[in-house]
JSON list of C-alpha atoms and ligand atoms in Angstrom, two decimals:
[
{"chain": "R", "resi": 1, "resn": "MET", "atom": "CA", "xyz": [-3.38, -18.88, 38.11]},
{"chain": "R", "resi": 2, "resn": "LEU", "atom": "CA", "xyz": [-3.10, -22.41, 37.49]},
{"chain": "R", "resi": 3, "resn": "GLN", "atom": "CA", "xyz": [-4.63, -25.47, 38.42]},
{"chain": "R", "resi": 4, "resn": "ILE", "atom": "CA", "xyz": [-3.42, -29.62, 37.43]},
{"chain": "R", "resi": 5, "resn": "ALA", "atom": "CA", "xyz": [-6.16, -31.87, 37.73]},
{"chain": "R", "resi": 6, "resn": "ASN", "atom": "CA", "xyz": [-5.80, -35.94, 37.36]},
{"chain": "R", "resi": 7, "resn": "LEU", "atom": "CA", "xyz": [-3.22, -35.15, 35.24]},
{"chain": "R", "resi": 8, "resn": "THR", "atom": "CA", "xyz": [-1.17, -38.09, 33.28]},
{"chain": "R", "resi": 9, "resn": "HIS", "atom": "CA", "xyz": [0.64, -38.13, 30.01]},
{"chain": "R", "resi": 10, "resn": "ARG", "atom": "CA", "xyz": [2.16, -41.55, 28.36]},
{"chain": "R", "resi": 11, "resn": "TYR", "atom": "CA", "xyz": [4.48, -40.78, 25.43]},
{"chain": "R", "resi": 12, "resn": "PRO", "atom": "CA", "xyz": [4.02, -42.57, 22.18]},
{"chain": "R", "resi": 13, "resn": "GLY", "atom": "CA", "xyz": [4.61, -46.69, 22.47]},
{"chain": "R", "resi": 14, "resn": "ALA", "atom": "CA", "xyz": [5.79, -46.31, 26.82]},
{"chain": "R", "resi": 15, "resn": "PRO", "atom": "CA", "xyz": [4.30, -48.95, 28.66]},
{"chain": "R", "resi": 16, "resn": "THR", "atom": "CA", "xyz": [3.81, -47.12, 31.57]},
{"chain": "R", "resi": 17, "resn": "PRO", "atom": "CA", "xyz": [2.48, -42.82, 31.70]},
{"chain": "R", "resi": 18, "resn": "GLN", "atom": "CA", "xyz": [5.53, -40.63, 32.33]},
{"chain": "R", "resi": 19, "resn": "LEU", "atom": "CA", "xyz": [3.79, -38.66, 34.62]},
{"chain": "R", "resi": 20, "resn": "HIS", "atom": "CA", "xyz": [1.03, -38.45, 37.02]},
{"chain": "R", "resi": 21, "resn": "VAL", "atom": "CA", "xyz": [-0.30, -34.99, 39.03]},
{"chain": "R", "resi": 22, "resn": "PRO", "atom": "CA", "xyz": [-3.30, -35.57, 41.35]},
{"chain": "R", "resi": 23, "resn": "ALA", "atom": "CA", "xyz": [-3.58, -32.10, 41.91]},
{"chain": "R", "resi": 24, "resn": "PHE", "atom": "CA", "xyz": [-1.79, -28.75, 41.54]},
{"chain": "R", "resi": 25, "resn": "THR", "atom": "CA", "xyz": [-3.10, -25.44, 42.23]},
{"chain": "R", "resi": 26, "resn": "LEU", "atom": "CA", "xyz": [-1.00, -22.13, 42.71]},
{"chain": "R", "resi": 27, "resn": "ALA", "atom": "CA", "xyz": [-2.34, -18.71, 43.09]},
{"chain": "R", "resi": 28, "resn": "GLN", "atom": "CA", "xyz": [-0.87, -15.57, 40.48]},
{"chain": "R", "resi": 29, "resn": "GLY", "atom": "CA", "xyz": [2.37, -14.42, 42.22]},
{"chain": "R", "resi": 30, "resn": "GLU", "atom": "CA", "xyz": [3.06, -17.45, 43.64]},
{"chain": "R", "resi": 31, "resn": "HIS", "atom": "CA", "xyz": [5.89, -19.71, 42.70]},
{"chain": "R", "resi": 32, "resn": "ALA", "atom": "CA", "xyz": [6.85, -23.43, 42.56]},
{"chain": "R", "resi": 33, "resn": "ILE", "atom": "CA", "xyz": [9.58, -25.27, 41.91]},
{"chain": "R", "resi": 34, "resn": "VAL", "atom": "CA", "xyz": [8.71, -29.02, 40.48]},
{"chain": "R", "resi": 35, "resn": "ILE", "atom": "CA", "xyz": [11.45, -31.54, 41.77]},
{"chain": "R", "resi": 36, "resn": "GLY", "atom": "CA", "xyz": [12.41, -34.71, 41.17]},
{"chain": "R", "resi": 37, "resn": "PRO", "atom": "CA", "xyz": [15.34, -37.61, 40.05]},
{"chain": "R", "resi": 38, "resn": "SER", "atom": "CA", "xyz": [16.01, -37.20, 36.17]},
{"chain": "R", "resi": 39, "resn": "GLY", "atom": "CA", "xyz": [13.70, -38.92, 34.23]},
{"chain": "R", "resi": 40, "resn": "SER", "atom": "CA", "xyz": [11.12, -38.10, 36.85]},
{"chain": "R", "resi": 41, "resn": "GLY", "atom": "CA", "xyz": [8.82, -36.30, 34.14]},
{"chain": "R", "resi": 42, "resn": "LYS", "atom": "CA", "xyz": [9.82, -32.40, 35.34]},
{"chain": "R", "resi": 43, "resn": "SER", "atom": "CA", "xyz": [10.59, -31.23, 31.61]},
{"chain": "R", "resi": 44, "resn": "THR", "atom": "CA", "xyz": [7.45, -32.87, 30.62]},
{"chain": "R", "resi": 45, "resn": "LEU", "atom": "CA", "xyz": [5.79, -31.75, 32.87]},
{"chain": "R", "resi": 46, "resn": "LEU", "atom": "CA", "xyz": [6.68, -27.64, 31.73]},
{"chain": "R", "resi": 47, "resn": "HIS", "atom": "CA", "xyz": [5.91, -29.07, 28.37]},
{"chain": "R", "resi": 48, "resn": "LEU", "atom": "CA", "xyz": [2.19, -29.70, 29.86]},
{"chain": "R", "resi": 49, "resn": "ILE", "atom": "CA", "xyz": [1.64, -26.48, 31.02]},
{"chain": "R", "resi": 50, "resn": "ALA", "atom": "CA", "xyz": [2.91, -24.76, 28.19]},
{"chain": "R", "resi": 51, "resn": "ALA", "atom": "CA", "xyz": [0.13, -26.05, 25.99]},
{"chain": "R", "resi": 52, "resn": "ILE", "atom": "CA", "xyz": [3.89, -27.72, 23.66]},
{"chain": "R", "resi": 53, "resn": "LEU", "atom": "CA", "xyz": [2.51, -31.25, 24.41]},
{"chain": "R", "resi": 54, "resn": "THR", "atom": "CA", "xyz": [-0.74, -32.33, 25.43]},
{"chain": "R", "resi": 55, "resn": "PRO", "atom": "CA", "xyz": [-1.68, -33.95, 28.08]},
{"chain": "R", "resi": 56, "resn": "GLN", "atom": "CA", "xyz": [-3.05, -38.12, 27.78]},
{"chain": "R", "resi": 57, "resn": "SER", "atom": "CA", "xyz": [-6.16, -37.20, 30.43]},
{"chain": "R", "resi": 58, "resn": "GLY", "atom": "CA", "xyz": [-6.92, -34.85, 33.09]},
{"chain": "R", "resi": 59, "resn": "ASP", "atom": "CA", "xyz": [-6.93, -31.21, 32.81]},
{"chain": "R", "resi": 60, "resn": "ILE", "atom": "CA", "xyz": [-4.50, -27.79, 33.06]},
{"chain": "R", "resi": 61, "resn": "THR", "atom": "CA", "xyz": [-5.89, -24.94, 33.62]},
{"chain": "R", "resi": 62, "resn": "VAL", "atom": "CA", "xyz": [-3.45, -21.38, 33.35]},
{"chain": "R", "resi": 63, "resn": "ALA", "atom": "CA", "xyz": [-5.70, -18.04, 33.57]},
{"chain": "R", "resi": 64, "resn": "ASP", "atom": "CA", "xyz": [-8.70, -19.13, 32.84]},
{"chain": "R", "resi": 65, "resn": "THR", "atom": "CA", "xyz": [-7.88, -21.51, 29.74]},
{"chain": "R", "resi": 66, "resn": "SER", "atom": "CA", "xyz": [-8.78, -25.08, 29.76]},
{"chain": "R", "resi": 67, "resn": "ILE", "atom": "CA", "xyz": [-5.56, -25.71, 27.37]},
{"chain": "R", "resi": 68, "resn": "ALA", "atom": "CA", "xyz": [-7.20, -29.16, 26.64]},
{"chain": "R", "resi": 69, "resn": "THR", "atom": "CA", "xyz": [-9.60, -26.99, 24.51]},
{"chain": "R", "resi": 70, "resn": "LEU", "atom": "CA", "xyz": [-6.84, -24.60, 22.47]},
{"chain": "R", "resi": 71, "resn": "THR", "atom": "CA", "xyz": [-6.26, -26.23, 18.69]},
{"chain": "R", "resi": 72, "resn": "PRO", "atom": "CA", "xyz": [-2.61, -26.29, 18.02]},
{"chain": "R", "resi": 73, "resn": "ARG", "atom": "CA", "xyz": [-2.39, -23.28, 16.22]},
{"chain": "R", "resi": 74, "resn": "ALA", "atom": "CA", "xyz": [-4.78, -21.09, 19.12]},
{"chain": "R", "resi": 75, "resn": "ALA", "atom": "CA", "xyz": [-1.80, -22.78, 21.53]},
{"chain": "R", "resi": 76, "resn": "ASP", "atom": "CA", "xyz": [0.49, -21.34, 19.47]},
{"chain": "R", "resi": 77, "resn": "LEU", "atom": "CA", "xyz": [-0.97, -18.09, 20.20]},
{"chain": "R", "resi": 78, "resn": "TRP", "atom": "CA", "xyz": [-1.93, -18.35, 23.52]},
{"chain": "R", "resi": 79, "resn": "ARG", "atom": "CA", "xyz": [1.58, -19.05, 24.32]},
{"chain": "R", "resi": 80, "resn": "GLY", "atom": "CA", "xyz": [2.55, -16.33, 22.96]},
{"chain": "R", "resi": 81, "resn": "ARG", "atom": "CA", "xyz": [0.79, -14.41, 25.03]},
{"chain": "R", "resi": 82, "resn": "HIS", "atom": "CA", "xyz": [0.66, -15.89, 28.45]},
{"chain": "R", "resi": 83, "resn": "ILE", "atom": "CA", "xyz": [3.81, -17.92, 28.76]},
{"chain": "R", "resi": 84, "resn": "GLY", "atom": "CA", "xyz": [7.04, -17.56, 28.96]},
{"chain": "R", "resi": 85, "resn": "PHE", "atom": "CA", "xyz": [9.64, -20.67, 28.38]},
{"chain": "R", "resi": 86, "resn": "LEU", "atom": "CA", "xyz": [13.09, -20.70, 29.75]},
{"chain": "R", "resi": 87, "resn": "PRO", "atom": "CA", "xyz": [14.22, -24.17, 27.71]},
{"chain": "R", "resi": 88, "resn": "GLN", "atom": "CA", "xyz": [17.09, -26.22, 29.13]},
{"chain": "R", "resi": 89, "resn": "LYS", "atom": "CA", "xyz": [18.72, -26.07, 26.18]},
{"chain": "R", "resi": 90, "resn": "LEU", "atom": "CA", "xyz": [18.58, -22.44, 25.11]},
{"chain": "R", "resi": 91, "resn": "ALA", "atom": "CA", "xyz": [18.06, -22.82, 21.76]},
{"chain": "R", "resi": 92, "resn": "LEU", "atom": "CA", "xyz": [19.75, -19.57, 20.61]},
{"chain": "R", "resi": 93, "resn": "ILE", "atom": "CA", "xyz": [19.85, -19.07, 16.87]},
{"chain": "R", "resi": 94, "resn": "PRO", "atom": "CA", "xyz": [23.93, -18.83, 16.24]},
{"chain": "R", "resi": 95, "resn": "SER", "atom": "CA", "xyz": [23.72, -16.91, 13.47]},
{"chain": "R", "resi": 96, "resn": "LEU", "atom": "CA", "xyz": [21.18, -14.18, 14.66]},
{"chain": "R", "resi": 97, "resn": "ASN", "atom": "CA", "xyz": [22.65, -11.65, 17.51]},
{"chain": "R", "resi": 98, "resn": "ALA", "atom": "CA", "xyz": [21.35, -11.39, 21.02]},
{"chain": "R", "resi": 99, "resn": "ARG", "atom": "CA", "xyz": [18.49, -8.36, 20.22]},
{"chain": "R", "resi": 100, "resn": "ASP", "atom": "CA", "xyz": [17.15, -10.20, 17.27]},
{"chain": "R", "resi": 101, "resn": "ASN", "atom": "CA", "xyz": [17.32, -13.48, 18.87]},
{"chain": "R", "resi": 102, "resn": "ILE", "atom": "CA", "xyz": [14.62, -12.34, 21.42]},
{"chain": "R", "resi": 103, "resn": "LEU", "atom": "CA", "xyz": [13.03, -10.40, 18.32]},
{"chain": "R", "resi": 104, "resn": "LEU", "atom": "CA", "xyz": [12.41, -13.64, 15.99]},
{"chain": "R", "resi": 105, "resn": "SER", "atom": "CA", "xyz": [11.21, -15.17, 19.01]},
{"chain": "R", "resi": 106, "resn": "ALA", "atom": "CA", "xyz": [8.04, -12.79, 19.85]},
{"chain": "R", "resi": 107, "resn": "TYR", "atom": "CA", "xyz": [7.60, -11.98, 16.03]},
{"chain": "R", "resi": 108, "resn": "ALA", "atom": "CA", "xyz": [7.33, -16.31, 15.88]},
{"chain": "R", "resi": 109, "resn": "SER", "atom": "CA", "xyz": [4.71, -15.77, 18.95]},
{"chain": "R", "resi": 110, "resn": "GLY", "atom": "CA", "xyz": [2.36, -12.92, 16.58]},
{"chain": "R", "resi": 111, "resn": "GLN", "atom": "CA", "xyz": [3.97, -9.70, 18.55]},
{"chain": "R", "resi": 112, "resn": "ALA", "atom": "CA", "xyz": [5.00, -5.81, 17.62]},
{"chain": "R", "resi": 113, "resn": "ASN", "atom": "CA", "xyz": [8.56, -6.06, 16.68]},
{"chain": "R", "resi": 114, "resn": "ASP", "atom": "CA", "xyz": [10.06, -3.63, 19.73]},
{"chain": "R", "resi": 115, "resn": "SER", "atom": "CA", "xyz": [13.47, -3.58, 19.17]},
{"chain": "R", "resi": 116, "resn": "SER", "atom": "CA", "xyz": [13.27, -0.98, 22.06]},
{"chain": "R", "resi": 117, "resn": "ARG", "atom": "CA", "xyz": [12.36, -3.59, 24.35]},
{"chain": "R", "resi": 118, "resn": "ALA", "atom": "CA", "xyz": [14.91, -6.03, 23.79]},
{"chain": "R", "resi": 119, "resn": "ASP", "atom": "CA", "xyz": [17.37, -3.85, 24.67]},
{"chain": "R", "resi": 120, "resn": "ALA", "atom": "CA", "xyz": [15.78, -2.96, 28.11]},
{"chain": "R", "resi": 121, "resn": "LEU", "atom": "CA", "xyz": [15.28, -6.50, 28.42]},
{"chain": "R", "resi": 122, "resn": "LEU", "atom": "CA", "xyz": [19.33, -6.74, 27.92]},
{"chain": "R", "resi": 123, "resn": "SER", "atom": "CA", "xyz": [20.45, -4.27, 30.12]},
{"chain": "R", "resi": 124, "resn": "ALA", "atom": "CA", "xyz": [17.66, -4.78, 33.13]},
{"chain": "R", "resi": 125, "resn": "LEU", "atom": "CA", "xyz": [20.11, -8.66, 32.78]},
{"chain": "R", "resi": 126, "resn": "GLY", "atom": "CA", "xyz": [22.99, -6.98, 32.91]},
{"chain": "R", "resi": 127, "resn": "LEU", "atom": "CA", "xyz": [24.00, -7.57, 28.78]},
{"chain": "R", "resi": 128, "resn": "GLY", "atom": "CA", "xyz": [23.73, -3.72, 27.83]},
{"chain": "R", "resi": 129, "resn": "ASP", "atom": "CA", "xyz": [26.65, -4.09, 25.79]},
{"chain": "R", "resi": 130, "resn": "LYS", "atom": "CA", "xyz": [25.69, -7.43, 24.34]},
{"chain": "R", "resi": 131, "resn": "ALA", "atom": "CA", "xyz": [22.61, -6.31, 22.12]},
{"chain": "R", "resi": 132, "resn": "THR", "atom": "CA", "xyz": [24.71, -6.71, 18.74]},
{"chain": "R", "resi": 133, "resn": "ALA", "atom": "CA", "xyz": [26.57, -10.24, 19.86]},
{"chain": "R", "resi": 134, "resn": "ARG", "atom": "CA", "xyz": [25.94, -13.75, 18.63]},
{"chain": "R", "resi": 135, "resn": "PRO", "atom": "CA", "xyz": [25.59, -16.50, 21.04]},
{"chain": "R", "resi": 136, "resn": "HIS", "atom": "CA", "xyz": [28.98, -17.96, 20.19]},
{"chain": "R", "resi": 137, "resn": "GLN", "atom": "CA", "xyz": [30.69, -14.68, 21.22]},
{"chain": "R", "resi": 138, "resn": "LEU", "atom": "CA", "xyz": [28.58, -14.80, 25.10]},
{"chain": "R", "resi": 139, "resn": "SER", "atom": "CA", "xyz": [28.95, -16.65, 28.40]},
{"chain": "R", "resi": 140, "resn": "GLN", "atom": "CA", "xyz": [26.80, -20.12, 29.12]},
{"chain": "R", "resi": 141, "resn": "GLY", "atom": "CA", "xyz": [25.56, -18.20, 32.11]},
{"chain": "R", "resi": 142, "resn": "GLN", "atom": "CA", "xyz": [24.81, -14.81, 28.87]},
{"chain": "R", "resi": 143, "resn": "LYS", "atom": "CA", "xyz": [23.56, -17.06, 26.80]},
{"chain": "R", "resi": 144, "resn": "GLN", "atom": "CA", "xyz": [20.96, -18.13, 29.71]},
{"chain": "R", "resi": 145, "resn": "ARG", "atom": "CA", "xyz": [20.06, -14.45, 30.09]},
{"chain": "R", "resi": 146, "resn": "VAL", "atom": "CA", "xyz": [19.68, -13.88, 26.82]},
{"chain": "R", "resi": 147, "resn": "ALA", "atom": "CA", "xyz": [17.18, -17.03, 26.79]},
{"chain": "R", "resi": 148, "resn": "LEU", "atom": "CA", "xyz": [15.31, -14.96, 29.46]},
{"chain": "R", "resi": 149, "resn": "ALA", "atom": "CA", "xyz": [14.69, -11.98, 28.16]},
{"chain": "R", "resi": 150, "resn": "ARG", "atom": "CA", "xyz": [13.54, -13.55, 25.19]},
{"chain": "R", "resi": 151, "resn": "ALA", "atom": "CA", "xyz": [11.17, -15.41, 27.90]},
{"chain": "R", "resi": 152, "resn": "MET", "atom": "CA", "xyz": [10.26, -12.24, 29.43]},
{"chain": "R", "resi": 153, "resn": "PHE", "atom": "CA", "xyz": [9.78, -9.85, 26.47]},
{"chain": "R", "resi": 154, "resn": "ASN", "atom": "CA", "xyz": [5.93, -10.34, 26.30]},
{"chain": "R", "resi": 155, "resn": "ARG", "atom": "CA", "xyz": [5.45, -9.85, 29.92]},
{"chain": "R", "resi": 156, "resn": "PRO", "atom": "CA", "xyz": [4.18, -13.27, 30.95]},
{"chain": "R", "resi": 157, "resn": "GLN", "atom": "CA", "xyz": [1.68, -14.82, 33.42]},
{"chain": "R", "resi": 158, "resn": "LEU", "atom": "CA", "xyz": [3.47, -17.05, 34.22]},
{"chain": "R", "resi": 159, "resn": "LEU", "atom": "CA", "xyz": [7.05, -17.61, 33.78]},
{"chain": "R", "resi": 160, "resn": "LEU", "atom": "CA", "xyz": [8.41, -21.82, 33.42]},
{"chain": "R", "resi": 161, "resn": "ALA", "atom": "CA", "xyz": [12.38, -22.31, 33.34]},
{"chain": "R", "resi": 162, "resn": "ASP", "atom": "CA", "xyz": [13.19, -26.07, 32.84]},
{"chain": "R", "resi": 163, "resn": "GLU", "atom": "CA", "xyz": [16.02, -27.11, 35.08]},
{"chain": "R", "resi": 164, "resn": "PRO", "atom": "CA", "xyz": [18.08, -23.29, 35.25]},
{"chain": "R", "resi": 165, "resn": "THR", "atom": "CA", "xyz": [20.29, -24.13, 37.38]},
{"chain": "R", "resi": 166, "resn": "ALA", "atom": "CA", "xyz": [21.68, -27.75, 35.65]},
{"chain": "R", "resi": 167, "resn": "ASN", "atom": "CA", "xyz": [25.68, -27.16, 35.92]},
{"chain": "R", "resi": 168, "resn": "LEU", "atom": "CA", "xyz": [25.63, -24.00, 38.30]},
{"chain": "R", "resi": 169, "resn": "ASP", "atom": "CA", "xyz": [28.23, -23.17, 40.75]},
{"chain": "R", "resi": 170, "resn": "ASP", "atom": "CA", "xyz": [26.75, -22.67, 44.70]},
{"chain": "R", "resi": 171, "resn": "SER", "atom": "CA", "xyz": [26.91, -18.63, 44.04]},
{"chain": "R", "resi": 172, "resn": "SER", "atom": "CA", "xyz": [25.90, -18.63, 40.27]},
{"chain": "R", "resi": 173, "resn": "CYS", "atom": "CA", "xyz": [22.96, -21.18, 41.44]},
{"chain": "R", "resi": 174, "resn": "ASP", "atom": "CA", "xyz": [21.61, -18.88, 43.70]},
{"chain": "R", "resi": 175, "resn": "ALA", "atom": "CA", "xyz": [22.64, -15.91, 41.29]},
{"chain": "R", "resi": 176, "resn": "ALA", "atom": "CA", "xyz": [20.51, -17.41, 38.48]},
{"chain": "R", "resi": 177, "resn": "ILE", "atom": "CA", "xyz": [17.02, -17.88, 41.18]},
{"chain": "R", "resi": 178, "resn": "ALA", "atom": "CA", "xyz": [17.27, -14.72, 42.43]},
{"chain": "R", "resi": 179, "resn": "LEU", "atom": "CA", "xyz": [16.61, -13.15, 38.49]},
{"chain": "R", "resi": 180, "resn": "LEU", "atom": "CA", "xyz": [14.55, -15.36, 37.77]},
{"chain": "R", "resi": 181, "resn": "LEU", "atom": "CA", "xyz": [11.96, -14.26, 40.83]},
{"chain": "R", "resi": 182, "resn": "ALA", "atom": "CA", "xyz": [13.36, -10.65, 40.50]},
{"chain": "R", "resi": 183, "resn": "GLN", "atom": "CA", "xyz": [12.08, -10.90, 36.87]},
{"chain": "R", "resi": 184, "resn": "ALA", "atom": "CA", "xyz": [8.98, -12.92, 37.60]},
{"chain": "R", "resi": 185, "resn": "ASN", "atom": "CA", "xyz": [7.77, -10.05, 40.60]},
{"chain": "R", "resi": 186, "resn": "GLU", "atom": "CA", "xyz": [8.83, -7.09, 38.29]},
{"chain": "R", "resi": 187, "resn": "ILE", "atom": "CA", "xyz": [5.76, -8.11, 36.18]},
{"chain": "R", "resi": 188, "resn": "GLY", "atom": "CA", "xyz": [3.68, -10.27, 38.99]},
{"chain": "R", "resi": 189, "resn": "ALA", "atom": "CA", "xyz": [3.70, -12.81, 37.04]},
{"chain": "R", "resi": 190, "resn": "SER", "atom": "CA", "xyz": [3.82, -16.55, 38.75]},
{"chain": "R", "resi": 191, "resn": "LEU", "atom": "CA", "xyz": [7.64, -18.54, 38.65]},
{"chain": "R", "resi": 192, "resn": "VAL", "atom": "CA", "xyz": [7.37, -22.83, 38.00]},
{"chain": "R", "resi": 193, "resn": "LEU", "atom": "CA", "xyz": [10.92, -24.05, 37.67]},
{"chain": "R", "resi": 194, "resn": "SER", "atom": "CA", "xyz": [12.10, -27.86, 37.69]},
{"chain": "R", "resi": 195, "resn": "THR", "atom": "CA", "xyz": [14.48, -29.06, 38.49]},
{"chain": "R", "resi": 196, "resn": "HIS", "atom": "CA", "xyz": [16.70, -31.56, 40.40]},
{"chain": "R", "resi": 197, "resn": "ASP", "atom": "CA", "xyz": [18.80, -30.48, 43.23]},
{"chain": "R", "resi": 198, "resn": "ALA", "atom": "CA", "xyz": [18.49, -29.77, 46.47]},
{"chain": "R", "resi": 199, "resn": "ARG", "atom": "CA", "xyz": [19.87, -26.50, 46.66]},
{"chain": "R", "resi": 200, "resn": "VAL", "atom": "CA", "xyz": [17.34, -25.01, 44.64]},
{"chain": "R", "resi": 201, "resn": "LEU", "atom": "CA", "xyz": [14.72, -25.38, 47.81]},
{"chain": "R", "resi": 202, "resn": "GLN", "atom": "CA", "xyz": [16.48, -23.12, 49.97]},
{"chain": "R", "resi": 203, "resn": "ALA", "atom": "CA", "xyz": [17.38, -20.34, 47.08]},
{"chain": "R", "resi": 204, "resn": "LEU", "atom": "CA", "xyz": [13.43, -20.21, 46.91]},
{"chain": "R", "resi": 205, "resn": "PRO", "atom": "CA", "xyz": [12.09, -21.05, 49.92]},
{"chain": "R", "resi": 206, "resn": "GLN", "atom": "CA", "xyz": [8.44, -19.30, 49.72]},
{"chain": "R", "resi": 207, "resn": "GLY", "atom": "CA", "xyz": [8.12, -21.31, 46.77]},
{"chain": "R", "resi": 208, "resn": "LYS", "atom": "CA", "xyz": [5.25, -24.78, 46.90]},
{"chain": "R", "resi": 209, "resn": "VAL", "atom": "CA", "xyz": [7.25, -28.16, 45.93]},
{"chain": "R", "resi": 210, "resn": "LEU", "atom": "CA", "xyz": [5.62, -30.21, 43.99]},
{"chain": "R", "resi": 211, "resn": "ARG", "atom": "CA", "xyz": [7.73, -33.52, 44.47]},
{"chain": "R", "resi": 212, "resn": "LEU", "atom": "CA", "xyz": [7.74, -36.07, 40.68]},
{"chain": "R", "resi": 213, "resn": "GLN", "atom": "CA", "xyz": [8.79, -39.76, 42.14]},
{"chain": "R", "resi": 214, "resn": "ALA", "atom": "CA", "xyz": [11.17, -41.91, 39.17]},
{"chain": "R", "resi": 215, "resn": "PRO", "atom": "CA", "xyz": [9.98, -43.79, 37.77]},
{"chain": "R", "resi": 216, "resn": "VAL", "atom": "CA", "xyz": [6.76, -42.12, 38.11]},
{"chain": "R", "resi": 217, "resn": "ALA", "atom": "CA", "xyz": [4.56, -43.84, 40.63]},
{"chain": "R", "resi": 218, "resn": "GLY", "atom": "CA", "xyz": [2.70, -40.34, 41.23]},
{"chain": "R", "resi": 219, "resn": "ALA", "atom": "CA", "xyz": [3.26, -37.16, 43.15]},
{"chain": "R", "resi": 220, "resn": "SER", "atom": "CA", "xyz": [2.68, -35.44, 45.68]},
{"chain": "R", "resi": 221, "resn": "ILE", "atom": "CA", "xyz": [2.42, -31.37, 46.79]},
{"chain": "U", "resi": 301, "resn": "ADP", "atom": "P1", "xyz": [13.23, -35.08, 33.54]},
{"chain": "U", "resi": 301, "resn": "ADP", "atom": "O1", "xyz": [12.75, -33.92, 33.09]},
{"chain": "U", "resi": 301, "resn": "ADP", "atom": "O2", "xyz": [12.18, -34.87, 35.25]},
{"chain": "U", "resi": 301, "resn": "ADP", "atom": "O3", "xyz": [15.16, -35.49, 33.53]},
{"chain": "U", "resi": 301, "resn": "ADP", "atom": "P2", "xyz": [11.57, -36.47, 31.83]},
{"chain": "U", "resi": 301, "resn": "ADP", "atom": "O4", "xyz": [10.06, -35.47, 31.58]},
{"chain": "U", "resi": 301, "resn": "ADP", "atom": "O5", "xyz": [12.73, -35.98, 30.64]},
{"chain": "U", "resi": 301, "resn": "ADP", "atom": "O6", "xyz": [12.31, -36.01, 32.80]},
{"chain": "U", "resi": 301, "resn": "ADP", "atom": "O7", "xyz": [11.35, -37.40, 31.05]},
{"chain": "U", "resi": 301, "resn": "ADP", "atom": "C1", "xyz": [10.64, -38.24, 31.66]},
{"chain": "U", "resi": 301, "resn": "ADP", "atom": "C2", "xyz": [10.41, -39.64, 31.59]},
{"chain": "U", "resi": 301, "resn": "ADP", "atom": "O8", "xyz": [9.56, -39.53, 29.39]},
{"chain": "U", "resi": 301, "resn": "ADP", "atom": "C3", "xyz": [11.69, -40.58, 30.83]},
{"chain": "U", "resi": 301, "resn": "ADP", "atom": "O9", "xyz": [11.64, -41.48, 30.82]},
{"chain": "U", "resi": 301, "resn": "ADP", "atom": "C4", "xyz": [11.95, -40.15, 29.42]},
{"chain": "U", "resi": 301, "resn": "ADP", "atom": "O10", "xyz": [12.72, -40.74, 28.99]},
{"chain": "U", "resi": 301, "resn": "ADP", "atom": "C5", "xyz": [10.49, -40.04, 28.49]},
{"chain": "U", "resi": 301, "resn": "ADP", "atom": "N1", "xyz": [10.91, -39.19, 27.64]},
{"chain": "U", "resi": 301, "resn": "ADP", "atom": "C6", "xyz": [11.12, -37.51, 27.72]},
{"chain": "U", "resi": 301, "resn": "ADP", "atom": "N2", "xyz": [10.82, -36.96, 26.82]},
{"chain": "U", "resi": 301, "resn": "ADP", "atom": "C7", "xyz": [9.92, -38.47, 25.70]},
{"chain": "U", "resi": 301, "resn": "ADP", "atom": "C8", "xyz": [10.04, -38.28, 24.14]},
{"chain": "U", "resi": 301, "resn": "ADP", "atom": "N3", "xyz": [9.91, -37.13, 23.28]},
{"chain": "U", "resi": 301, "resn": "ADP", "atom": "N4", "xyz": [9.19, -39.91, 24.01]},
{"chain": "U", "resi": 301, "resn": "ADP", "atom": "C9", "xyz": [9.34, -40.66, 25.00]},
{"chain": "U", "resi": 301, "resn": "ADP", "atom": "N5", "xyz": [9.59, -40.91, 26.16]},
{"chain": "U", "resi": 301, "resn": "ADP", "atom": "C10", "xyz": [10.65, -39.35, 26.06]}
]
């Protein structure tokens, strides 16, 4: 469901590419861990796979769509239909409650305004009583689960999670990975998560590993 070939990305003005991935593939329902130190390009790679960034060269194919062929507008629609993105900075809107944070994101990507689905997801993630709570009334872990519900809303084929275990203790780290895995498996999605955290390798032993190196000498599988 995911194929990467000869991928290179260089931010404007940077002297050398920040990311180089020669080859990587993932089958539908398979899971992957992108691991590497801070600055090795993990977040950049996830943004490229989500068609938020455009690669300088190379190709990314997700579910038979070659991302480079999409116009910006088409990329937005495609992302809304196929990708769930759990960003490192959760980007919940402070003035909206948990349910409306989920629904606004769905609306922005052209999805139906299905509040019963939002509530069902919140319940499945143990937040059934928090639908009308605003972000400042939630713990960090609860906010992350609201952001996960938002990412899962559209039953994506590919769930991308950027450093989901940053700042979590060991038991919370295991619980966060188990939750992501359970949600992805329930809808048959592939999960790709980025981390600098070696604990994740133990928590997700069946994951395929893509190792990035700092600064960006290359990447190997
Ligand atoms: P990681 O997620 O592994 O910490 P990033 O993908 O965030 O790494 O960053 C990879 C490299 O790209 C770093 O050197 C970072 O400083 C640089 N970088 C990240 N975002 C931008 C940007 N918007 N503009 C220019 N350089 C960036």
